[in-house]
GROMACS .gro file of C-alpha atoms in nm:
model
  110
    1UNK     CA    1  -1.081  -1.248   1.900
    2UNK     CA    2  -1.089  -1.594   1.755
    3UNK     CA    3  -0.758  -1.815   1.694
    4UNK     CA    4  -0.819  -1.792   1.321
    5UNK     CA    5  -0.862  -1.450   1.333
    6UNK     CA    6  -0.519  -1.373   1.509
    7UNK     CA    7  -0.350  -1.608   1.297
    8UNK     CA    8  -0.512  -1.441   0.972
    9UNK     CA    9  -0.403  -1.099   1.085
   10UNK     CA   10  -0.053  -1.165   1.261
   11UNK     CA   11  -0.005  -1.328   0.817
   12UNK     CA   12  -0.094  -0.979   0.719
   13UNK     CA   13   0.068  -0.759   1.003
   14UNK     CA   14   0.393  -0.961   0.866
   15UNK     CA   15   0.312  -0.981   0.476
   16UNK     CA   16   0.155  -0.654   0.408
   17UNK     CA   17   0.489  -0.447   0.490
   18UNK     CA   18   0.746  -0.686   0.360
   19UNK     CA   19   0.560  -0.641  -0.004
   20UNK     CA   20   0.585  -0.246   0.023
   21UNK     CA   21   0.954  -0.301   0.087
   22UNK     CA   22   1.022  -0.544  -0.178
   23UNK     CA   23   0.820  -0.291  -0.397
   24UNK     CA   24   1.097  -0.045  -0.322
   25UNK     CA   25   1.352  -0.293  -0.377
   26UNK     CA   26   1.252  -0.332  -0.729
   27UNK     CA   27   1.238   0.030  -0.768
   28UNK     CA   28   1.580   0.071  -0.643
   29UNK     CA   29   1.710  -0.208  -0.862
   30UNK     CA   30   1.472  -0.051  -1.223
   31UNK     CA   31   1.630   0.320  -1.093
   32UNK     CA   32   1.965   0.157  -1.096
   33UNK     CA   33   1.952  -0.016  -1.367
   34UNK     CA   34   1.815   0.287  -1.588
   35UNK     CA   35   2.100   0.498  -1.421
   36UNK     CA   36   2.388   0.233  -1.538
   37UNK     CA   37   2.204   0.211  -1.942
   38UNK     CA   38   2.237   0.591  -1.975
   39UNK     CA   39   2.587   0.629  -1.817
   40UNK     CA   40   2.665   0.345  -2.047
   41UNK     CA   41   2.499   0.517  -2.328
   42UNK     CA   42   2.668   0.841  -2.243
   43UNK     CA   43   3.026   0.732  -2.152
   44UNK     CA   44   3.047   0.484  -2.496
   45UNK     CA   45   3.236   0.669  -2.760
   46UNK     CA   46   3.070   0.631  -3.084
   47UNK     CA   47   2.710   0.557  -2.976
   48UNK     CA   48   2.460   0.793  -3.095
   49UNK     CA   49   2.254   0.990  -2.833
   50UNK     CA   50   1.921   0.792  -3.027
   51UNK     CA   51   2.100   0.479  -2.989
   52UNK     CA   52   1.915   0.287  -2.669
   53UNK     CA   53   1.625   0.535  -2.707
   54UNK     CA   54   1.366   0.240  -2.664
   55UNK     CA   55   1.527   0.070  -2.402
   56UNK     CA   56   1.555   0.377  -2.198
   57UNK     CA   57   1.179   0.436  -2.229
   58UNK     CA   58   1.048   0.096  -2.142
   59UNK     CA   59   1.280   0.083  -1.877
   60UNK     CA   60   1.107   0.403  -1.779
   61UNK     CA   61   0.809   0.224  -1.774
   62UNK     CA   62   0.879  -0.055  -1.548
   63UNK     CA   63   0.942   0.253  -1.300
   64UNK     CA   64   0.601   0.430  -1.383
   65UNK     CA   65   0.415   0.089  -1.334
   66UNK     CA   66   0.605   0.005  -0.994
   67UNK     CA   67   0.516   0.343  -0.899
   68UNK     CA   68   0.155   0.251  -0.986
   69UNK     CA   69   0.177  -0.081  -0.790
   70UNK     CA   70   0.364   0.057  -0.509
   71UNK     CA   71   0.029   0.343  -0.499
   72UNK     CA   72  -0.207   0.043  -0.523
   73UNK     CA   73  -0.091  -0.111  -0.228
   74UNK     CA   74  -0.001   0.174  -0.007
   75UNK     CA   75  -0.374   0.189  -0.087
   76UNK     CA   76  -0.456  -0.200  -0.002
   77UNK     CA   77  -0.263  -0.122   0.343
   78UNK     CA   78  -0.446   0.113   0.438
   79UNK     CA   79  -0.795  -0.071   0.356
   80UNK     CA   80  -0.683  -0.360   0.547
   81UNK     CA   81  -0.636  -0.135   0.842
   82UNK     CA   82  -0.998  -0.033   0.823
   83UNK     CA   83  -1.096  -0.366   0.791
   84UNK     CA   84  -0.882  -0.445   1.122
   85UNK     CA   85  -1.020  -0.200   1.307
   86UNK     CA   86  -1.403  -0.274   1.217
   87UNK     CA   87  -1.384  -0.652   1.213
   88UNK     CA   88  -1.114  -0.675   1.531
   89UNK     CA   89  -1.129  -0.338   1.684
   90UNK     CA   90  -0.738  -0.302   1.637
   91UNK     CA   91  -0.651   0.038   1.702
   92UNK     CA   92  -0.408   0.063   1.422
   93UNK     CA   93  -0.202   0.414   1.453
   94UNK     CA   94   0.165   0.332   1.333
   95UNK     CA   95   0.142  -0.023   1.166
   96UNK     CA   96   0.511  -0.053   1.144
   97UNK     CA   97   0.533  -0.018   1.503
   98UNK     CA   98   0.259  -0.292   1.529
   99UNK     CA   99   0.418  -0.522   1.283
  100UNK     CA  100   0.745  -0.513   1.476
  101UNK     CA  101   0.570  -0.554   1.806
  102UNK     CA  102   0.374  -0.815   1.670
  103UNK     CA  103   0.617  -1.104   1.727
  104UNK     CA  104   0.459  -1.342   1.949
  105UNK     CA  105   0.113  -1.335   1.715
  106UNK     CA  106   0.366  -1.385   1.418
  107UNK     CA  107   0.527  -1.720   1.557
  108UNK     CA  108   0.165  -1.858   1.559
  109UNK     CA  109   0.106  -1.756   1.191
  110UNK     CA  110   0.461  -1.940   1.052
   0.00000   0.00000   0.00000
């Protein structure tokens, strides 16, 4: 395998997963976030149970659409792999395990 090809693919053995996680992040954070509006909604004495309505459901939709993103690339990830295996022959089985192994080909990437 050429230099530029190791280099090229330690990049996405390192990239690839840390977007997925920082995917989930966000989600985390949106969940949270939707979880403190309704308490707050909930637990403030006076507010109407319409009051916040619209916030609630775009707030819901920043959840759907980083659902759809974190589909789309789950789906990229996976594509990739195929692409490893045909262009590199990587044998690709558990690509966490390969992106943590992959340290030495990472240090040439950075």
């Amino acid at each position: 395998m050429s230099q530029a090809l190791t280099i090229t693919a330690a990049r996405l053995i390192r990239d690839v997963p840390a977007a997925e996680v920082r995917i989930d992040d966000a989600l985390i954070a949106v969940s949270s976030l939707m979880t403190s509006v309704v308490t707050a909604r909930r637990d403030t004495a006076g507010v109407p149970a319409t009051r916040g309505q619209a916030t609630i459901r775009r707030l819901m939709k920043a959840q759907m659409a980083l659902v759809d993103v974190s589909g789309d690339i789950l789906r990229v990830h996976g594509e990739l792999a195929d692409i490893g295996r045909e262009t590199a022959g990587y044998d690709l089985h558990e690509c966490p395990s390969i992106a943590e192994a992959g340290t030495s080909v990472r240090a040439a990437a950075a």
